[in-house]
Amino acid sequence: MRVLKYGALLVGAALVLLPLVWMVVASITPEAAIVRYPPSLLPGGFTTDHYTQIWERIPFGRQFLNTVVFAGGVTAVSLLLDSLAAYALARMDFPGKNAVFVLILLLLMIPPQVTLVPLFQLLSSMDWINTYQGLIVPRATNAFGIFFLRQYFLTIPRELDEAARIDGSSEFGIYRRVILPLSGPALLTLGLFHFMYNWNDLLWPLVFTTETDMQTLPAGLALFMGEHVIEYGLLMAGAVLTLLPMVAAFLLVQRRFIEGIATTGMK
């Protein structure tokens, strides 16, 4: 029985890793060998030209910096605003709190594509197209982030709030000195979600940036996918380089990330 379980796990892991293996193999395979028929996972040659050409075909360094600023900026601002809103909904009593929470849940059901046109018109009128603030500010908060942190904050005993109030702490002091230090796993988990989502996002930067020097890596790599020709080697090399920071980030916070998911919403 144990052998069957391990065998099933190995098959599942192989299926999950297959696209990743093909991506790495294609990035070091000559273009002619990539598109040959029948296809093969074994490299039909070896080349590092794709990794050198990608720096010449697009401003890879600048787009990498844009991606770091965009994903990192959205993550930092979202964690601050999401946690403030979540604290108010989880630990404070005010008129209409339940209605506000229901409205936030309803926002989770609205596809982001619905708001693209009005947002583009608004940012265009403010001259925020091709700017960092135009990429970051509209994503300054997230309904899922508020919901996620609210559920976690509800698991923290309210007796800690009362003890802090007796010591003369304000609401913001309770938020900063009590709630945030106890919410490390949830904040790391949500931060990784935000960072990964925005790091890999193609549609948002593609719509709100029209200059190559302001595009992020997903938008820049999309240039290698033409209407009739796809340059697989360059595209896969860029994807490998883009993936490396995400792998490093996940490995750094892996234990706390799993802990945050496992304990969110549990009392």
PDB file of C-alpha atoms in Angstrom:
ATOM      1  CA  MET A   1       0.000   0.000   0.000  1.00  0.00           C
ATOM      2  CA  ARG A   2       2.822   2.359   0.885  1.00  0.00           C
ATOM      3  CA  VAL A   3       4.523   1.586  -2.414  1.00  0.00           C
ATOM      4  CA  LEU A   4       1.364   2.571  -4.300  1.00  0.00           C
ATOM      5  CA  LYS A   5       1.148   5.845  -2.370  1.00  0.00           C
ATOM      6  CA  TYR A   6       4.756   6.733  -3.099  1.00  0.00           C
ATOM      7  CA  GLY A   7       4.299   5.708  -6.715  1.00  0.00           C
ATOM      8  CA  ALA A   8       1.260   7.954  -7.069  1.00  0.00           C
ATOM      9  CA  LEU A   9       3.165  10.831  -5.474  1.00  0.00           C
ATOM     10  CA  LEU A  10       6.090  10.327  -7.848  1.00  0.00           C
ATOM     11  CA  VAL A  11       3.783  10.288 -10.880  1.00  0.00           C
ATOM     12  CA  GLY A  12       2.031  13.440  -9.670  1.00  0.00           C
ATOM     13  CA  ALA A  13       5.358  15.185  -9.013  1.00  0.00           C
ATOM     14  CA  ALA A  14       6.610  14.185 -12.476  1.00  0.00           C
ATOM     15  CA  LEU A  15       3.491  15.629 -14.135  1.00  0.00           C
ATOM     16  CA  VAL A  16       3.829  18.882 -12.173  1.00  0.00           C
ATOM     17  CA  LEU A  17       7.562  19.233 -12.917  1.00  0.00           C
ATOM     18  CA  LEU A  18       7.298  18.291 -16.600  1.00  0.00           C
ATOM     19  CA  PRO A  19       6.574  21.849 -17.876  1.00  0.00           C
ATOM     20  CA  LEU A  20       9.387  23.226 -15.711  1.00  0.00           C
ATOM     21  CA  VAL A  21      11.844  20.653 -17.034  1.00  0.00           C
ATOM     22  CA  TRP A  22      10.828  21.392 -20.627  1.00  0.00           C
ATOM     23  CA  MET A  23      11.245  25.135 -20.002  1.00  0.00           C
ATOM     24  CA  VAL A  24      14.806  24.699 -18.714  1.00  0.00           C
ATOM     25  CA  VAL A  25      15.726  22.257 -21.497  1.00  0.00           C
ATOM     26  CA  ALA A  26      14.280  24.532 -24.205  1.00  0.00           C
ATOM     27  CA  SER A  27      16.218  27.517 -22.859  1.00  0.00           C
ATOM     28  CA  ILE A  28      19.527  25.764 -23.606  1.00  0.00           C
ATOM     29  CA  THR A  29      18.454  24.095 -26.860  1.00  0.00           C
ATOM     30  CA  PRO A  30      18.974  25.631 -30.336  1.00  0.00           C
ATOM     31  CA  GLU A  31      15.775  27.036 -31.830  1.00  0.00           C
ATOM     32  CA  ALA A  32      15.728  24.567 -34.728  1.00  0.00           C
ATOM     33  CA  ALA A  33      15.869  21.631 -32.316  1.00  0.00           C
ATOM     34  CA  ILE A  34      13.045  23.008 -30.166  1.00  0.00           C
ATOM     35  CA  VAL A  35      10.514  23.092 -33.008  1.00  0.00           C
ATOM     36  CA  ARG A  36      11.486  19.767 -34.570  1.00  0.00           C
ATOM     37  CA  TYR A  37       8.922  16.992 -34.940  1.00  0.00           C
ATOM     38  CA  PRO A  38       8.420  14.742 -33.102  1.00  0.00           C
ATOM     39  CA  PRO A  39       9.253  16.796 -30.000  1.00  0.00           C
ATOM     40  CA  SER A  40      11.639  15.477 -27.368  1.00  0.00           C
ATOM     41  CA  LEU A  41      12.520  16.309 -23.783  1.00  0.00           C
ATOM     42  CA  LEU A  42      16.165  15.574 -24.544  1.00  0.00           C
ATOM     43  CA  PRO A  43      18.060  18.636 -25.789  1.00  0.00           C
ATOM     44  CA  GLY A  44      19.008  18.391 -29.447  1.00  0.00           C
ATOM     45  CA  GLY A  45      22.203  20.327 -28.854  1.00  0.00           C
ATOM     46  CA  PHE A  46      23.412  22.874 -26.340  1.00  0.00           C
ATOM     47  CA  THR A  47      23.628  26.650 -26.514  1.00  0.00           C
ATOM     48  CA  THR A  48      23.734  29.618 -24.147  1.00  0.00           C
ATOM     49  CA  ASP A  49      22.937  32.108 -26.905  1.00  0.00           C
ATOM     50  CA  HIS A  50      19.368  32.553 -25.676  1.00  0.00           C
ATOM     51  CA  TYR A  51      20.596  33.808 -22.299  1.00  0.00           C
ATOM     52  CA  THR A  52      22.919  36.329 -23.930  1.00  0.00           C
ATOM     53  CA  GLN A  53      20.579  37.447 -26.711  1.00  0.00           C
ATOM     54  CA  ILE A  54      17.719  38.226 -24.352  1.00  0.00           C
ATOM     55  CA  TRP A  55      19.758  41.056 -22.829  1.00  0.00           C
ATOM     56  CA  GLU A  56      20.243  42.485 -26.335  1.00  0.00           C
ATOM     57  CA  ARG A  57      16.710  42.031 -27.695  1.00  0.00           C
ATOM     58  CA  ILE A  58      14.921  43.731 -24.787  1.00  0.00           C
ATOM     59  CA  PRO A  59      16.101  46.004 -21.942  1.00  0.00           C
ATOM     60  CA  PHE A  60      16.051  43.030 -19.591  1.00  0.00           C
ATOM     61  CA  GLY A  61      17.812  44.786 -16.706  1.00  0.00           C
ATOM     62  CA  ARG A  62      15.454  47.760 -16.762  1.00  0.00           C
ATOM     63  CA  GLN A  63      12.386  45.550 -17.047  1.00  0.00           C
ATOM     64  CA  PHE A  64      13.647  43.405 -14.186  1.00  0.00           C
ATOM     65  CA  LEU A  65      13.954  46.569 -12.077  1.00  0.00           C
ATOM     66  CA  ASN A  66      10.448  47.646 -13.126  1.00  0.00           C
ATOM     67  CA  THR A  67       9.094  44.267 -12.067  1.00  0.00           C
ATOM     68  CA  VAL A  68      10.806  44.484  -8.667  1.00  0.00           C
ATOM     69  CA  VAL A  69       9.496  48.012  -8.066  1.00  0.00           C
ATOM     70  CA  PHE A  70       5.986  47.117  -9.245  1.00  0.00           C
ATOM     71  CA  ALA A  71       5.619  43.814  -7.388  1.00  0.00           C
ATOM     72  CA  GLY A  72       7.491  44.990  -4.294  1.00  0.00           C
ATOM     73  CA  GLY A  73       5.664  48.316  -4.124  1.00  0.00           C
ATOM     74  CA  VAL A  74       2.230  46.744  -4.466  1.00  0.00           C
ATOM     75  CA  THR A  75       3.118  44.135  -1.841  1.00  0.00           C
ATOM     76  CA  ALA A  76       4.364  46.667   0.725  1.00  0.00           C
ATOM     77  CA  VAL A  77       1.457  49.097   0.305  1.00  0.00           C
ATOM     78  CA  SER A  78      -1.144  46.313   0.196  1.00  0.00           C
ATOM     79  CA  LEU A  79       0.137  44.700   3.387  1.00  0.00           C
ATOM     80  CA  LEU A  80      -0.140  48.020   5.210  1.00  0.00           C
ATOM     81  CA  LEU A  81      -3.616  48.971   3.972  1.00  0.00           C
ATOM     82  CA  ASP A  82      -5.014  45.427   4.046  1.00  0.00           C
ATOM     83  CA  SER A  83      -3.866  44.921   7.631  1.00  0.00           C
ATOM     84  CA  LEU A  84      -5.324  48.261   8.750  1.00  0.00           C
ATOM     85  CA  ALA A  85      -8.698  47.459   7.190  1.00  0.00           C
ATOM     86  CA  ALA A  86      -8.612  43.902   8.533  1.00  0.00           C
ATOM     87  CA  TYR A  87      -7.848  45.180  12.049  1.00  0.00           C
ATOM     88  CA  ALA A  88     -10.828  47.516  11.939  1.00  0.00           C
ATOM     89  CA  LEU A  89     -13.149  44.726  10.777  1.00  0.00           C
ATOM     90  CA  ALA A  90     -11.820  42.125  13.207  1.00  0.00           C
ATOM     91  CA  ARG A  91     -11.137  44.071  16.415  1.00  0.00           C
ATOM     92  CA  MET A  92     -13.262  47.246  16.364  1.00  0.00           C
ATOM     93  CA  ASP A  93     -17.014  47.854  16.595  1.00  0.00           C
ATOM     94  CA  PHE A  94     -18.587  50.567  14.436  1.00  0.00           C
ATOM     95  CA  PRO A  95     -21.906  51.062  12.616  1.00  0.00           C
ATOM     96  CA  GLY A  96     -22.116  49.246   9.301  1.00  0.00           C
ATOM     97  CA  LYS A  97     -19.140  46.947   9.948  1.00  0.00           C
ATOM     98  CA  ASN A  98     -20.947  43.858   8.689  1.00  0.00           C
ATOM     99  CA  ALA A  99     -22.182  45.706   5.592  1.00  0.00           C
ATOM    100  CA  VAL A 100     -18.626  46.812   4.800  1.00  0.00           C
ATOM    101  CA  PHE A 101     -17.382  43.238   5.170  1.00  0.00           C
ATOM    102  CA  VAL A 102     -20.112  41.920   2.862  1.00  0.00           C
ATOM    103  CA  LEU A 103     -19.214  44.595   0.310  1.00  0.00           C
ATOM    104  CA  ILE A 104     -15.591  43.489   0.428  1.00  0.00           C
ATOM    105  CA  LEU A 105     -16.677  39.890  -0.172  1.00  0.00           C
ATOM    106  CA  LEU A 106     -18.751  41.045  -3.141  1.00  0.00           C
ATOM    107  CA  LEU A 107     -15.687  42.781  -4.586  1.00  0.00           C
ATOM    108  CA  LEU A 108     -13.997  39.377  -4.743  1.00  0.00           C
ATOM    109  CA  MET A 109     -16.591  38.358  -7.334  1.00  0.00           C
ATOM    110  CA  ILE A 110     -15.901  41.240  -9.750  1.00  0.00           C
ATOM    111  CA  PRO A 111     -13.427  40.259 -12.501  1.00  0.00           C
ATOM    112  CA  PRO A 112     -10.555  42.766 -12.633  1.00  0.00           C
ATOM    113  CA  GLN A 113     -10.934  43.031 -16.423  1.00  0.00           C
ATOM    114  CA  VAL A 114     -14.251  44.852 -15.909  1.00  0.00           C
ATOM    115  CA  THR A 115     -12.492  47.888 -14.417  1.00  0.00           C
ATOM    116  CA  LEU A 116      -9.617  48.123 -16.909  1.00  0.00           C
ATOM    117  CA  VAL A 117     -11.221  50.658 -19.284  1.00  0.00           C
ATOM    118  CA  PRO A 118     -12.432  53.158 -16.643  1.00  0.00           C
ATOM    119  CA  LEU A 119      -9.123  52.833 -14.793  1.00  0.00           C
ATOM    120  CA  PHE A 120      -7.171  53.474 -17.982  1.00  0.00           C
ATOM    121  CA  GLN A 121      -9.236  56.587 -18.693  1.00  0.00           C
ATOM    122  CA  LEU A 122      -8.736  57.822 -15.134  1.00  0.00           C
ATOM    123  CA  LEU A 123      -4.981  57.234 -15.110  1.00  0.00           C
ATOM    124  CA  SER A 124      -4.658  58.755 -18.565  1.00  0.00           C
ATOM    125  CA  SER A 125      -6.396  61.935 -17.403  1.00  0.00           C
ATOM    126  CA  MET A 126      -3.918  62.092 -14.496  1.00  0.00           C
ATOM    127  CA  ASP A 127      -0.894  61.484 -16.793  1.00  0.00           C
ATOM    128  CA  TRP A 128      -0.073  58.328 -14.851  1.00  0.00           C
ATOM    129  CA  ILE A 129       0.365  56.050 -17.871  1.00  0.00           C
ATOM    130  CA  ASN A 130       3.963  54.726 -18.054  1.00  0.00           C
ATOM    131  CA  THR A 131       4.632  55.652 -14.417  1.00  0.00           C
ATOM    132  CA  TYR A 132       5.324  53.608 -11.309  1.00  0.00           C
ATOM    133  CA  GLN A 133       2.489  55.255  -9.409  1.00  0.00           C
ATOM    134  CA  GLY A 134       0.100  54.332 -12.199  1.00  0.00           C
ATOM    135  CA  LEU A 135       1.089  50.695 -11.819  1.00  0.00           C
ATOM    136  CA  ILE A 136       1.104  50.597  -8.006  1.00  0.00           C
ATOM    137  CA  VAL A 137      -1.595  52.934  -6.647  1.00  0.00           C
ATOM    138  CA  PRO A 138      -4.673  51.269  -8.253  1.00  0.00           C
ATOM    139  CA  ARG A 139      -3.561  48.018  -6.618  1.00  0.00           C
ATOM    140  CA  ALA A 140      -2.848  49.587  -3.238  1.00  0.00           C
ATOM    141  CA  THR A 141      -5.323  47.310  -1.496  1.00  0.00           C
ATOM    142  CA  ASN A 142      -6.928  43.954  -2.160  1.00  0.00           C
ATOM    143  CA  ALA A 143     -10.259  42.466  -1.083  1.00  0.00           C
ATOM    144  CA  PHE A 144      -8.759  39.005  -0.669  1.00  0.00           C
ATOM    145  CA  GLY A 145      -5.969  40.410   1.489  1.00  0.00           C
ATOM    146  CA  ILE A 146      -8.441  42.130   3.800  1.00  0.00           C
ATOM    147  CA  PHE A 147     -10.520  38.958   4.117  1.00  0.00           C
ATOM    148  CA  PHE A 148      -7.443  36.782   4.670  1.00  0.00           C
ATOM    149  CA  LEU A 149      -5.980  38.965   7.434  1.00  0.00           C
ATOM    150  CA  ARG A 150      -9.356  39.519   9.101  1.00  0.00           C
ATOM    151  CA  GLN A 151      -9.782  35.776   9.493  1.00  0.00           C
ATOM    152  CA  TYR A 152      -6.331  35.522  11.032  1.00  0.00           C
ATOM    153  CA  PHE A 153      -6.813  38.489  13.373  1.00  0.00           C
ATOM    154  CA  LEU A 154      -9.990  36.870  14.705  1.00  0.00           C
ATOM    155  CA  THR A 155      -7.876  33.986  16.050  1.00  0.00           C
ATOM    156  CA  ILE A 156      -5.857  36.317  18.319  1.00  0.00           C
ATOM    157  CA  PRO A 157      -7.340  36.461  21.854  1.00  0.00           C
ATOM    158  CA  ARG A 158      -9.131  39.727  22.620  1.00  0.00           C
ATOM    159  CA  GLU A 159      -7.748  39.625  26.155  1.00  0.00           C
ATOM    160  CA  LEU A 160      -4.484  40.923  24.703  1.00  0.00           C
ATOM    161  CA  ASP A 161      -6.303  44.019  23.403  1.00  0.00           C
ATOM    162  CA  GLU A 162      -7.857  44.648  26.813  1.00  0.00           C
ATOM    163  CA  ALA A 163      -4.497  44.296  28.554  1.00  0.00           C
ATOM    164  CA  ALA A 164      -2.944  46.775  26.140  1.00  0.00           C
ATOM    165  CA  ARG A 165      -5.793  49.272  26.702  1.00  0.00           C
ATOM    166  CA  ILE A 166      -5.332  49.020  30.468  1.00  0.00           C
ATOM    167  CA  ASP A 167      -1.689  49.935  29.896  1.00  0.00           C
ATOM    168  CA  GLY A 168      -2.878  53.040  28.029  1.00  0.00           C
ATOM    169  CA  SER A 169      -2.280  51.886  24.472  1.00  0.00           C
ATOM    170  CA  SER A 170      -4.278  53.427  21.623  1.00  0.00           C
ATOM    171  CA  GLU A 171      -5.988  51.442  18.869  1.00  0.00           C
ATOM    172  CA  PHE A 172      -3.058  52.057  16.559  1.00  0.00           C
ATOM    173  CA  GLY A 173      -0.694  51.015  19.335  1.00  0.00           C
ATOM    174  CA  ILE A 174      -2.585  47.736  19.762  1.00  0.00           C
ATOM    175  CA  TYR A 175      -2.438  47.191  16.011  1.00  0.00           C
ATOM    176  CA  ARG A 176       1.297  47.911  15.851  1.00  0.00           C
ATOM    177  CA  ARG A 177       2.540  46.368  19.104  1.00  0.00           C
ATOM    178  CA  VAL A 178       0.146  43.443  19.613  1.00  0.00           C
ATOM    179  CA  ILE A 179      -1.575  42.348  16.410  1.00  0.00           C
ATOM    180  CA  LEU A 180       1.207  42.722  13.837  1.00  0.00           C
ATOM    181  CA  PRO A 181       3.925  40.911  15.851  1.00  0.00           C
ATOM    182  CA  LEU A 182       1.545  37.968  16.336  1.00  0.00           C
ATOM    183  CA  SER A 183       0.561  37.880  12.657  1.00  0.00           C
ATOM    184  CA  GLY A 184       3.940  37.150  11.100  1.00  0.00           C
ATOM    185  CA  PRO A 185       2.932  33.896   9.327  1.00  0.00           C
ATOM    186  CA  ALA A 186      -0.221  35.454   7.840  1.00  0.00           C
ATOM    187  CA  LEU A 187       1.613  38.589   6.696  1.00  0.00           C
ATOM    188  CA  LEU A 188       4.389  36.529   5.091  1.00  0.00           C
ATOM    189  CA  THR A 189       1.841  34.299   3.363  1.00  0.00           C
ATOM    190  CA  LEU A 190      -0.186  37.207   2.030  1.00  0.00           C
ATOM    191  CA  GLY A 191       2.970  39.078   1.049  1.00  0.00           C
ATOM    192  CA  LEU A 192       4.148  36.099  -0.981  1.00  0.00           C
ATOM    193  CA  PHE A 193       0.736  35.824  -2.649  1.00  0.00           C
ATOM    194  CA  HIS A 194       0.787  39.526  -3.576  1.00  0.00           C
ATOM    195  CA  PHE A 195       4.382  39.433  -4.773  1.00  0.00           C
ATOM    196  CA  MET A 196       3.938  36.320  -6.915  1.00  0.00           C
ATOM    197  CA  TYR A 197       0.676  37.525  -8.455  1.00  0.00           C
ATOM    198  CA  ASN A 198       2.046  40.913  -9.448  1.00  0.00           C
ATOM    199  CA  TRP A 199       5.447  39.546 -10.483  1.00  0.00           C
ATOM    200  CA  ASN A 200       3.777  37.224 -12.991  1.00  0.00           C
ATOM    201  CA  ASP A 201       0.980  39.575 -14.053  1.00  0.00           C
ATOM    202  CA  LEU A 202       0.904  40.283 -17.780  1.00  0.00           C
ATOM    203  CA  LEU A 203      -2.370  42.099 -18.454  1.00  0.00           C
ATOM    204  CA  TRP A 204      -2.049  45.012 -16.013  1.00  0.00           C
ATOM    205  CA  PRO A 205       1.469  46.208 -17.045  1.00  0.00           C
ATOM    206  CA  LEU A 206       0.691  45.529 -20.705  1.00  0.00           C
ATOM    207  CA  VAL A 207      -2.328  47.865 -20.591  1.00  0.00           C
ATOM    208  CA  PHE A 208      -0.873  50.659 -18.473  1.00  0.00           C
ATOM    209  CA  THR A 209       2.621  50.832 -20.011  1.00  0.00           C
ATOM    210  CA  THR A 210       3.240  51.655 -23.647  1.00  0.00           C
ATOM    211  CA  GLU A 211       6.995  52.310 -23.471  1.00  0.00           C
ATOM    212  CA  THR A 212       9.453  49.415 -23.498  1.00  0.00           C
ATOM    213  CA  ASP A 213      11.547  50.924 -20.704  1.00  0.00           C
ATOM    214  CA  MET A 214       8.516  50.970 -18.379  1.00  0.00           C
ATOM    215  CA  GLN A 215       7.268  47.457 -19.087  1.00  0.00           C
ATOM    216  CA  THR A 216       7.692  44.592 -16.658  1.00  0.00           C
ATOM    217  CA  LEU A 217       9.282  41.261 -17.569  1.00  0.00           C
ATOM    218  CA  PRO A 218       6.042  39.395 -18.447  1.00  0.00           C
ATOM    219  CA  ALA A 219       5.072  42.209 -20.823  1.00  0.00           C
ATOM    220  CA  GLY A 220       8.585  42.350 -22.273  1.00  0.00           C
ATOM    221  CA  LEU A 221       8.756  38.603 -22.845  1.00  0.00           C
ATOM    222  CA  ALA A 222       5.411  38.750 -24.648  1.00  0.00           C
ATOM    223  CA  LEU A 223       7.268  40.487 -27.505  1.00  0.00           C
ATOM    224  CA  PHE A 224       8.789  37.114 -28.425  1.00  0.00           C
ATOM    225  CA  MET A 225       5.313  35.711 -29.122  1.00  0.00           C
ATOM    226  CA  GLY A 226       4.386  37.039 -32.557  1.00  0.00           C
ATOM    227  CA  GLU A 227       1.261  36.370 -34.571  1.00  0.00           C
ATOM    228  CA  HIS A 228       3.007  33.831 -36.792  1.00  0.00           C
ATOM    229  CA  VAL A 229       6.353  33.108 -35.099  1.00  0.00           C
ATOM    230  CA  ILE A 230       7.180  32.297 -31.473  1.00  0.00           C
ATOM    231  CA  GLU A 231      10.835  32.437 -30.424  1.00  0.00           C
ATOM    232  CA  TYR A 232      10.682  29.619 -27.916  1.00  0.00           C
ATOM    233  CA  GLY A 233      14.338  29.666 -26.923  1.00  0.00           C
ATOM    234  CA  LEU A 234      14.407  33.341 -25.954  1.00  0.00           C
ATOM    235  CA  LEU A 235      11.003  33.080 -24.321  1.00  0.00           C
ATOM    236  CA  MET A 236      12.038  30.095 -22.194  1.00  0.00           C
ATOM    237  CA  ALA A 237      15.364  31.675 -21.221  1.00  0.00           C
ATOM    238  CA  GLY A 238      13.540  34.790 -20.073  1.00  0.00           C
ATOM    239  CA  ALA A 239      11.019  32.662 -18.185  1.00  0.00           C
ATOM    240  CA  VAL A 240      13.819  30.822 -16.360  1.00  0.00           C
ATOM    241  CA  LEU A 241      15.473  34.092 -15.310  1.00  0.00           C
ATOM    242  CA  THR A 242      12.101  35.489 -14.258  1.00  0.00           C
ATOM    243  CA  LEU A 243      11.297  32.391 -12.213  1.00  0.00           C
ATOM    244  CA  LEU A 244      14.501  32.374 -10.155  1.00  0.00           C
ATOM    245  CA  PRO A 245      13.532  35.245  -7.767  1.00  0.00           C
ATOM    246  CA  MET A 246      10.176  33.572  -7.113  1.00  0.00           C
ATOM    247  CA  VAL A 247      11.837  30.277  -6.244  1.00  0.00           C
ATOM    248  CA  ALA A 248      14.270  32.043  -3.914  1.00  0.00           C
ATOM    249  CA  ALA A 249      11.444  33.976  -2.220  1.00  0.00           C
ATOM    250  CA  PHE A 250       9.402  30.835  -1.664  1.00  0.00           C
ATOM    251  CA  LEU A 251      12.334  28.884  -0.238  1.00  0.00           C
ATOM    252  CA  LEU A 252      13.066  31.695   2.223  1.00  0.00           C
ATOM    253  CA  VAL A 253       9.550  31.817   3.659  1.00  0.00           C
ATOM    254  CA  GLN A 254       8.390  28.262   2.949  1.00  0.00           C
ATOM    255  CA  ARG A 255       7.916  27.145   6.556  1.00  0.00           C
ATOM    256  CA  ARG A 256       6.123  30.314   7.669  1.00  0.00           C
ATOM    257  CA  PHE A 257       4.103  30.307   4.431  1.00  0.00           C
ATOM    258  CA  ILE A 258       2.678  26.838   5.117  1.00  0.00           C
ATOM    259  CA  GLU A 259       2.127  27.712   8.767  1.00  0.00           C
ATOM    260  CA  GLY A 260       0.166  30.824   7.784  1.00  0.00           C
ATOM    261  CA  ILE A 261      -2.138  28.888   5.453  1.00  0.00           C
ATOM    262  CA  ALA A 262      -2.667  26.098   7.977  1.00  0.00           C
ATOM    263  CA  THR A 263      -3.671  28.401  10.835  1.00  0.00           C
ATOM    264  CA  THR A 264      -5.652  31.118   9.037  1.00  0.00           C
ATOM    265  CA  GLY A 265      -9.299  31.119  10.141  1.00  0.00           C
ATOM    266  CA  MET A 266      -8.743  28.532  12.898  1.00  0.00           C
ATOM    267  CA  LYS A 267      -9.393  29.168  16.582  1.00  0.00           C
TER     268      LYS A 267
END
